[in-house]
Coordinates of N, CA and C in Angstrom, one line a residue:
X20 N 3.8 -32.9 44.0 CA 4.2 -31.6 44.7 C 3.8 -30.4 43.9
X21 N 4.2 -30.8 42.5 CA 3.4 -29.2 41.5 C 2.0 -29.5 41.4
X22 N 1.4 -30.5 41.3 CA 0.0 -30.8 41.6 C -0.4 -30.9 40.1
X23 N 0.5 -30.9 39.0 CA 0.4 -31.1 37.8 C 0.3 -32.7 37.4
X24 N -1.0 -33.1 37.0 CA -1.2 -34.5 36.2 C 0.3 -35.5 35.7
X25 N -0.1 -36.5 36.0 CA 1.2 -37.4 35.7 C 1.2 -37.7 34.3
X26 N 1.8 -37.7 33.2 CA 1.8 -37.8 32.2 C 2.6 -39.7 32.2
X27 N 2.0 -39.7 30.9 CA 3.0 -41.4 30.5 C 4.3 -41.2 30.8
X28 N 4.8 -40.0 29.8 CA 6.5 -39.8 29.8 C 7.1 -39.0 31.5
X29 N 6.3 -38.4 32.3 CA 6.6 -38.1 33.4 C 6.8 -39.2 34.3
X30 N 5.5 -40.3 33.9 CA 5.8 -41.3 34.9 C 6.9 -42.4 34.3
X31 N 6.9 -42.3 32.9 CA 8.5 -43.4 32.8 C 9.6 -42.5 33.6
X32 N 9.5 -41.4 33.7 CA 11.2 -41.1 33.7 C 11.0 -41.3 35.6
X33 N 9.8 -41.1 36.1 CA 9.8 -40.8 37.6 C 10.2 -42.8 38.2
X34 N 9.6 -43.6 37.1 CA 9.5 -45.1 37.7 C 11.2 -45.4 37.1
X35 N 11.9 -45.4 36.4 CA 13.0 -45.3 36.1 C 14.0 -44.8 37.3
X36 N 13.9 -43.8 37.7 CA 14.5 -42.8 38.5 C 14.4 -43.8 39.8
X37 N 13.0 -44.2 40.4 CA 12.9 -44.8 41.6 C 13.1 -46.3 41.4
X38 N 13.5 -47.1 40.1 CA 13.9 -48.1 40.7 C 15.3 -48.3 40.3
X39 N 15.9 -47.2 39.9 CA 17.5 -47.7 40.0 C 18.0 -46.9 41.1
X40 N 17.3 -45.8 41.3 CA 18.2 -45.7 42.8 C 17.7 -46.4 44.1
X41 N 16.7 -47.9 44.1 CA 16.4 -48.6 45.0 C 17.1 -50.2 44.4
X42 N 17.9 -50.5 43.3 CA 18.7 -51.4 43.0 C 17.3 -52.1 42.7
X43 N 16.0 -51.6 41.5 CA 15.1 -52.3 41.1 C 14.6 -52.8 42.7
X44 N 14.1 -51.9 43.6 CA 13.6 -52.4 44.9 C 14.3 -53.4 45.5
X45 N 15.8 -53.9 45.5 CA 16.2 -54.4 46.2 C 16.8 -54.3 47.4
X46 N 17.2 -52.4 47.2 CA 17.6 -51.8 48.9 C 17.3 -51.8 50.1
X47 N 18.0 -51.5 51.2 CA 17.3 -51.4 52.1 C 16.6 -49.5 52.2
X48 N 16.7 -48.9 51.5 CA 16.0 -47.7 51.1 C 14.8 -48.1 50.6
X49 N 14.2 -49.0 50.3 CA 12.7 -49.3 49.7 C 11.9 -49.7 50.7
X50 N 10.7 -48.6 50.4 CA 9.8 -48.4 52.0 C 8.7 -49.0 50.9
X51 N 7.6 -48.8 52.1 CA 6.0 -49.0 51.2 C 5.6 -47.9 50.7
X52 N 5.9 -46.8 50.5 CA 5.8 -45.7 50.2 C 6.6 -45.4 48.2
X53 N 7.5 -46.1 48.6 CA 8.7 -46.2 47.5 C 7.7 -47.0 46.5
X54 N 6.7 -48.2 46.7 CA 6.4 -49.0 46.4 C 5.2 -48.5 45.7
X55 N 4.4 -47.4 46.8 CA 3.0 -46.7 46.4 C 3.5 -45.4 45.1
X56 N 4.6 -45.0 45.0 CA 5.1 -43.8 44.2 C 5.4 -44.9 43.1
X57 N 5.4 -46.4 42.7 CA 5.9 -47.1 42.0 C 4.9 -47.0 41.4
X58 N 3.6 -47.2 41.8 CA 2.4 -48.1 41.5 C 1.7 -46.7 41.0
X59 N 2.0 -45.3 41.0 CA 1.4 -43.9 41.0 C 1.6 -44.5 39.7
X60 N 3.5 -44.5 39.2 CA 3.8 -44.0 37.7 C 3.0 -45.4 36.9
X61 N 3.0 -46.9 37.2 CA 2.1 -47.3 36.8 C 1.3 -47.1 36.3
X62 N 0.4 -46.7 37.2 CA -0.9 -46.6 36.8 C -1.3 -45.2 35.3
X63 N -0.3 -44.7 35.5 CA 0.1 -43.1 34.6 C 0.5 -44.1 33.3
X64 N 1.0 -45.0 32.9 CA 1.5 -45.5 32.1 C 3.0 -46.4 31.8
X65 N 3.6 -46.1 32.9 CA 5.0 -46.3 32.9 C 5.3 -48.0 32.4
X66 N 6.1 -48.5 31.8 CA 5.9 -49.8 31.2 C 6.8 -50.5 31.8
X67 N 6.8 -50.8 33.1 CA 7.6 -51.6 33.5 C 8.6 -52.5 33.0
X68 N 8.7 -53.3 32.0 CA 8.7 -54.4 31.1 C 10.3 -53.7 30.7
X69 N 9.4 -52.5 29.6 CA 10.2 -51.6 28.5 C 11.6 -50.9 29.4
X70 N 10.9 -50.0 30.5 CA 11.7 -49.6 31.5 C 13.0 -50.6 31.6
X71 N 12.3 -51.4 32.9 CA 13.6 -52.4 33.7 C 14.2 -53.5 32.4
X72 N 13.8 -53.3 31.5 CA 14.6 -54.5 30.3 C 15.9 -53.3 30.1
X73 N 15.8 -52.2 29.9 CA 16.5 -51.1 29.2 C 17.4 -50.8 30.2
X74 N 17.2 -50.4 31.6 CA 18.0 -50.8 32.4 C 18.8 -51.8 32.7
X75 N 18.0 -52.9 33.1 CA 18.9 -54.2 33.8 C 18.9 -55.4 32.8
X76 N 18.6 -55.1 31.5 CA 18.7 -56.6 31.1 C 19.1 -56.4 29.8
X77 N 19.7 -54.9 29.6 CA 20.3 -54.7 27.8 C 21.8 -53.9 28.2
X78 N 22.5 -54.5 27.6 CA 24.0 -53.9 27.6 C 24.7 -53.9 26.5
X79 N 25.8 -52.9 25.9 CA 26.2 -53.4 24.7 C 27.0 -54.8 24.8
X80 N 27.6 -54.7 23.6 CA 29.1 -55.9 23.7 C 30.3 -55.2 24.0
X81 N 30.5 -54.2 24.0 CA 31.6 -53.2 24.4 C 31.7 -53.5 26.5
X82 N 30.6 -53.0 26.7 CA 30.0 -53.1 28.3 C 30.1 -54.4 28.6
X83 N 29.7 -55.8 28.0 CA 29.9 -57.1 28.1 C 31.3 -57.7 28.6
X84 N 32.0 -57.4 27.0 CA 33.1 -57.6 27.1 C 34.3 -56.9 28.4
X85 N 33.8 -55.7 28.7 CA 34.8 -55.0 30.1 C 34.2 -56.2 31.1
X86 N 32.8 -56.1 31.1 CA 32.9 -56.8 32.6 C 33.1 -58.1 32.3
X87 N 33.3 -58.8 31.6 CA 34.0 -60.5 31.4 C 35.8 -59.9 32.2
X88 N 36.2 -59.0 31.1 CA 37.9 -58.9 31.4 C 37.9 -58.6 33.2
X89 N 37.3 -57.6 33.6 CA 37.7 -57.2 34.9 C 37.0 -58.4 36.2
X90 N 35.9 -59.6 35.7 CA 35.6 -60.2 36.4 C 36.7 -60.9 36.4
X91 N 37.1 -61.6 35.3 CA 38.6 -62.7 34.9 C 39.3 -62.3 36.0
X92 N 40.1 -61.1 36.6 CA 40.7 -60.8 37.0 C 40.3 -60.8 38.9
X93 N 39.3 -60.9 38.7 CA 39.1 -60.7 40.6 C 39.9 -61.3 41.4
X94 N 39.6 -60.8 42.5 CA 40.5 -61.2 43.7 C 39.8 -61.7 44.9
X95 N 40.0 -62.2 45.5 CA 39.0 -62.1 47.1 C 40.2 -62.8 48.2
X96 N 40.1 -61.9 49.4 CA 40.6 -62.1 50.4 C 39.2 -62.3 51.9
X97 N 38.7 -63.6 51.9 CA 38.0 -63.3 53.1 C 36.6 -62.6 52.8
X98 N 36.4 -62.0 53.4 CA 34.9 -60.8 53.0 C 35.2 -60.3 52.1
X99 N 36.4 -59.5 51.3 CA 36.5 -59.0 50.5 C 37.0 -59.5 48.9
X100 N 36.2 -58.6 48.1 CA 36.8 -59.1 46.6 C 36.9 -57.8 45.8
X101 N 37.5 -57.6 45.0 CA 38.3 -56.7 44.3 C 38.5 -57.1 42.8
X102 N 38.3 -56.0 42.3 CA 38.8 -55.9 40.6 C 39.2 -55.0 40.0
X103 N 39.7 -55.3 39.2 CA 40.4 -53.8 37.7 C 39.9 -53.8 37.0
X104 N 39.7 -52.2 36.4 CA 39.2 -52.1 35.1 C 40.5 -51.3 35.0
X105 N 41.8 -52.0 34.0 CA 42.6 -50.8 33.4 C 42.3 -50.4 31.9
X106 N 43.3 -49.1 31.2 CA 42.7 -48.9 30.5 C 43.0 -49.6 29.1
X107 N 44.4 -50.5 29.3 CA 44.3 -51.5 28.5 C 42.5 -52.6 28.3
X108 N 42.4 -52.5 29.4 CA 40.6 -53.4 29.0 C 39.7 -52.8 28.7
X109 N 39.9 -51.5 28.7 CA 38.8 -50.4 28.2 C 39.2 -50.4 26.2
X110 N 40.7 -50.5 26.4 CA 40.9 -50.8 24.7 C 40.1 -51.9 24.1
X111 N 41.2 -52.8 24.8 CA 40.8 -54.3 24.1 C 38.9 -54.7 23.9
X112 N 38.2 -54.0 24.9 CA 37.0 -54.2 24.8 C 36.1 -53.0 24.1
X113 N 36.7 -51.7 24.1 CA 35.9 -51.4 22.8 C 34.8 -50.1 23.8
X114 N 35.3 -50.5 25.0 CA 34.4 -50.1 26.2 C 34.4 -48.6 26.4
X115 N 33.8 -47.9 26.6 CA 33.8 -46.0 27.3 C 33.8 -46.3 29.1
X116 N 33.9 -45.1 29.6 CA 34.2 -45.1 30.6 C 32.7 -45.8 31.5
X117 N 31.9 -44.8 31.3 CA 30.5 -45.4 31.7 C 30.0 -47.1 32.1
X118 N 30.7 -48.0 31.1 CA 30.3 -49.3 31.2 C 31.2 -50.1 32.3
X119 N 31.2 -49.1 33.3 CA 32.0 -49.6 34.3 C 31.1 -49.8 34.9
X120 N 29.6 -49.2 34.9 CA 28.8 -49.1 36.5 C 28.2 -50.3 36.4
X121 N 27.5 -50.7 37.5 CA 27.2 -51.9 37.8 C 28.1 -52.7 38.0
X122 N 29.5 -52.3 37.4 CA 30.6 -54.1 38.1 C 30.8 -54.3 39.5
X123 N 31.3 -53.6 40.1 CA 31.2 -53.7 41.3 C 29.8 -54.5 42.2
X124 N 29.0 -54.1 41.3 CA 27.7 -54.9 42.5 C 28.0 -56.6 41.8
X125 N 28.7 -57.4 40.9 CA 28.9 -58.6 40.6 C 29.8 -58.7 41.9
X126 N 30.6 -58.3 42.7 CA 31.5 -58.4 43.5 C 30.7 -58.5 44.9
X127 N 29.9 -58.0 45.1 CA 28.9 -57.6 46.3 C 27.7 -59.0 46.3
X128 N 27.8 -59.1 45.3 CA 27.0 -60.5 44.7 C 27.7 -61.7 44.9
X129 N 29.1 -61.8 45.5 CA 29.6 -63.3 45.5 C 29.2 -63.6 46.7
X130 N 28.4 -64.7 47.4 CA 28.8 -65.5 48.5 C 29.6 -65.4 49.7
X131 N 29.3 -64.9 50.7 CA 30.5 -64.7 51.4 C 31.5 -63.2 51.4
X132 N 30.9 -62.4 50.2 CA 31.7 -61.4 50.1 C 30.9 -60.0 51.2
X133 N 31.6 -59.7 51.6 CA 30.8 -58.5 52.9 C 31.2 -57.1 52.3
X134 N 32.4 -56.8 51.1 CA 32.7 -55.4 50.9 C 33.2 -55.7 49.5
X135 N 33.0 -54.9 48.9 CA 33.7 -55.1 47.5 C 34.2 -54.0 47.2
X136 N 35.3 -54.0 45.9 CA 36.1 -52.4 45.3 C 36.5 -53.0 44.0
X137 N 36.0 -51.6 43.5 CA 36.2 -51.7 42.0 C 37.3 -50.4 41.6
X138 N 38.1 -51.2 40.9 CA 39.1 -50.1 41.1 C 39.5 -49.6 39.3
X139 N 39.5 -48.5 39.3 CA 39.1 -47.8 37.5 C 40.3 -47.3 37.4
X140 N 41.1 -47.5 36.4 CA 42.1 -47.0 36.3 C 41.9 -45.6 35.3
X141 N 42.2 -44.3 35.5 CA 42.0 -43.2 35.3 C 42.6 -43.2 33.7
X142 N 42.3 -42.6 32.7 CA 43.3 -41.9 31.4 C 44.5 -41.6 31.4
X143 N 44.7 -40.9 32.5 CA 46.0 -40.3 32.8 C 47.0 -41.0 33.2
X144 N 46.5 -42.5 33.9 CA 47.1 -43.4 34.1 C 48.3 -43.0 35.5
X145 N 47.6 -41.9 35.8 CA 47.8 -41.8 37.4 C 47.3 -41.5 38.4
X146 N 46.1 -42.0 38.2 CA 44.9 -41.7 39.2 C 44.1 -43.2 39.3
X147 N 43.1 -43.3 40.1 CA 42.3 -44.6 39.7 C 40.8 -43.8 40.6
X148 N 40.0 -44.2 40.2 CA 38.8 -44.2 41.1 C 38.0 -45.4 40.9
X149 N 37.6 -45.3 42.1 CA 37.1 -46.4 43.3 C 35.4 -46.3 43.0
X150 N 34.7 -47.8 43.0 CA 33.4 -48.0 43.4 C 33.2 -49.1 44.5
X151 N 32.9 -48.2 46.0 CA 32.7 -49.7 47.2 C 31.6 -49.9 47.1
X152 N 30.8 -51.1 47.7 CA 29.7 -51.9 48.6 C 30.0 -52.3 49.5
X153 N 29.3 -52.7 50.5 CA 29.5 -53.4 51.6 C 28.1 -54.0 52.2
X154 N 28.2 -54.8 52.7 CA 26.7 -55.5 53.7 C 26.8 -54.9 55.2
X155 N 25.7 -54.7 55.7 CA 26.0 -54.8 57.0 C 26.9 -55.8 57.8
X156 N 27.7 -55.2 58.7 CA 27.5 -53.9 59.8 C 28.4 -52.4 58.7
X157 N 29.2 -53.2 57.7 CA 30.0 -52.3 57.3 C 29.7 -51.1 56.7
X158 N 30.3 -50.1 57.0 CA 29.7 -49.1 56.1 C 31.1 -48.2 55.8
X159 N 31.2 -48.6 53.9 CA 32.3 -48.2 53.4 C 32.7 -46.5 53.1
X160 N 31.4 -46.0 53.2 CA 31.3 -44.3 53.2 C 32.0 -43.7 54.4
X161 N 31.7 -43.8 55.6 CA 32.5 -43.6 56.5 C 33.8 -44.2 56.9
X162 N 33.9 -44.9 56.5 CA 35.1 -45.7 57.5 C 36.6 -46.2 55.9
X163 N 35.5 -46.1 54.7 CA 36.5 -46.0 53.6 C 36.8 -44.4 52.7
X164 N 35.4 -44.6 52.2 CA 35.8 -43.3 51.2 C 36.1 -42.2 52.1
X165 N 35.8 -42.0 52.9 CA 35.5 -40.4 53.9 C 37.1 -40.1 54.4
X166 N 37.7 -41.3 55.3 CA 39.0 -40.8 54.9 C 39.9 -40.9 54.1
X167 N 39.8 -41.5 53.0 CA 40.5 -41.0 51.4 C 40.4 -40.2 51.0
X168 N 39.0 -39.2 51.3 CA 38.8 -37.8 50.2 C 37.7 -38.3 49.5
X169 N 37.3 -39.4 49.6 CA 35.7 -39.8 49.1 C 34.1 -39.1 49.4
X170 N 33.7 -40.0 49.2 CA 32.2 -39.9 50.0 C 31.3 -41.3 49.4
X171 N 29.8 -40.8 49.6 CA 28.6 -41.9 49.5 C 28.0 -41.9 50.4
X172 N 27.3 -43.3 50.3 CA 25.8 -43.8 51.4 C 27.1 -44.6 51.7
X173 N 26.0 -45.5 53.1 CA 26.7 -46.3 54.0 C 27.0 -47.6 53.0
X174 N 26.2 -47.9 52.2 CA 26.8 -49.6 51.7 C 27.2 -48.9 50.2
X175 N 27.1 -47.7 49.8 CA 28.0 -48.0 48.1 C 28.6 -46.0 48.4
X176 N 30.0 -46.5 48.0 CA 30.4 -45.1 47.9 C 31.7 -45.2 47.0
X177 N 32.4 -44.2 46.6 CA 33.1 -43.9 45.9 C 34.5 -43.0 45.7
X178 N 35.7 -43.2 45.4 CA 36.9 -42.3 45.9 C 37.5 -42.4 44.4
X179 N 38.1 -41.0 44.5 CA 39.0 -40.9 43.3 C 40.9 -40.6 44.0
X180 N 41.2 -41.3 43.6 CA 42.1 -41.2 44.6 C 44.0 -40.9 43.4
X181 N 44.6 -40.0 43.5 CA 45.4 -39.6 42.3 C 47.2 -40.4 42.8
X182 N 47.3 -42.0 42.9 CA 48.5 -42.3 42.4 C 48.0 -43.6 41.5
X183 N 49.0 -44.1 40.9 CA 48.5 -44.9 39.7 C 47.8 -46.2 40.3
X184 N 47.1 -46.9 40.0 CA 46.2 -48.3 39.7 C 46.8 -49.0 41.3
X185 N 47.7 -49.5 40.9 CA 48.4 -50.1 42.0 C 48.5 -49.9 43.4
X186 N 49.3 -48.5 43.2 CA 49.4 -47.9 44.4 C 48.0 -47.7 44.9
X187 N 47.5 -47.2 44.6 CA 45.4 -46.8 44.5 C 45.0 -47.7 45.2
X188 N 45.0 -48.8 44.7 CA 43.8 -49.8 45.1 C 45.1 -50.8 46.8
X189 N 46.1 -50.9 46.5 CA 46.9 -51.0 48.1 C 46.4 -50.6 49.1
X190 N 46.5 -48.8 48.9 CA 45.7 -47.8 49.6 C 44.3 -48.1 50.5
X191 N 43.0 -48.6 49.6 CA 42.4 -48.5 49.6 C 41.9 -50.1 50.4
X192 N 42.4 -51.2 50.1 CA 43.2 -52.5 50.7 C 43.2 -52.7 52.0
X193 N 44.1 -52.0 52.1 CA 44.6 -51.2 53.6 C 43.6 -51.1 54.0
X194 N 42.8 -49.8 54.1 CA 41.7 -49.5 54.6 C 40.8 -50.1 54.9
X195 N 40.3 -51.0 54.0 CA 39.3 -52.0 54.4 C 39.8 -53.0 55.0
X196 N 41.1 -53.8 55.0 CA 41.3 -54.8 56.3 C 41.3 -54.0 57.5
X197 N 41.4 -52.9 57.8 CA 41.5 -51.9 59.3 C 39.6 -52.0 59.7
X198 N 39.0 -52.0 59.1 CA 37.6 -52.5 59.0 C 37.3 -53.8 59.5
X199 N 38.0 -54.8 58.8 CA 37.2 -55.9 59.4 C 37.8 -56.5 60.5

């Protein structure tokens, strides 16, 4: 659109940018178009390899260790499965807040699961925020976060919601059995 030459480092950050917000082309947001803007930064230099290894296939041990504790812990009722990150597991593992993303999609990833919630217990230890998914037909932006005070897309969205852990994720429980 500026009509300015694609540089190597323009096209890592532009091939970076387009395949994590297409879940590494696994969304249903990935057109042939998504595919031809992939193949631009390629060709510009983008290193595929270097990229998606640094994204999807390097994590610390801090990041490791949270999502071992909060998988340990899941839950599943039916379509749905659920986890904690409190901030006791954020100690014990050594973890920052950040190495929470991605857990939720392990939950979206089980078998049989149609909606998933990842429920983050806040510092303050009176708040929690929320990461949903869902598969079709469901769509947790509307019909979850939106009336909590959330938002998002139709299959991943997000609520911060201010009573403690417990209470939070009940809440939020609730709302997705009124769904299915």
């Amino acid at each position: 659109a500026l009509g300015a030459p694609l540089s190597k480092d323009m096209a890592a950050c532009l091939f970076a940018a387009v395949s994590s917000d297409t879940g590494n082309f696994n969304y249903s947001n990935t057109t042939a178009e998504t595919f031809e803007a992939a193949a631009a930064c390629v060709r510009a230099g983008a290193d595929v390899d270097e990229i998606t290894g640094r994204i999807y296939r390097t994590r610390t041990e801090a990041r490791t260790r949270l999502l071992g504790l909060s998988l340990a812990g899941l839950q599943r009722e039916g379509k749905v499965a659920w986890a904690r990150v409190t901030n006791d597991m954020f100690h014990n593992a050594g973890a920052l807040r950040c190495d929470t993303e991605r857990i939720v999609n392990y939950l979206i990833e089980i078998e049989g699961v149609e909606i998933a919630v990842l429920a983050i217990e806040q510092e303050d230890g009176c708040s929690a925020k929320f990461s949903l998914r869902s598969l079709a037909p469901y769509n947790v932006a509307r019909d979850v976060a939106l009336p909590l005070g959330g938002g998002g897309h139709e299959r991943a969205a997000g609520i911060t919601i201010h009573r403690p852990l417990r209470e939070a994720l009940d809440l939020v429980l609730a709302r997705v059995r009124e769904i299915l």
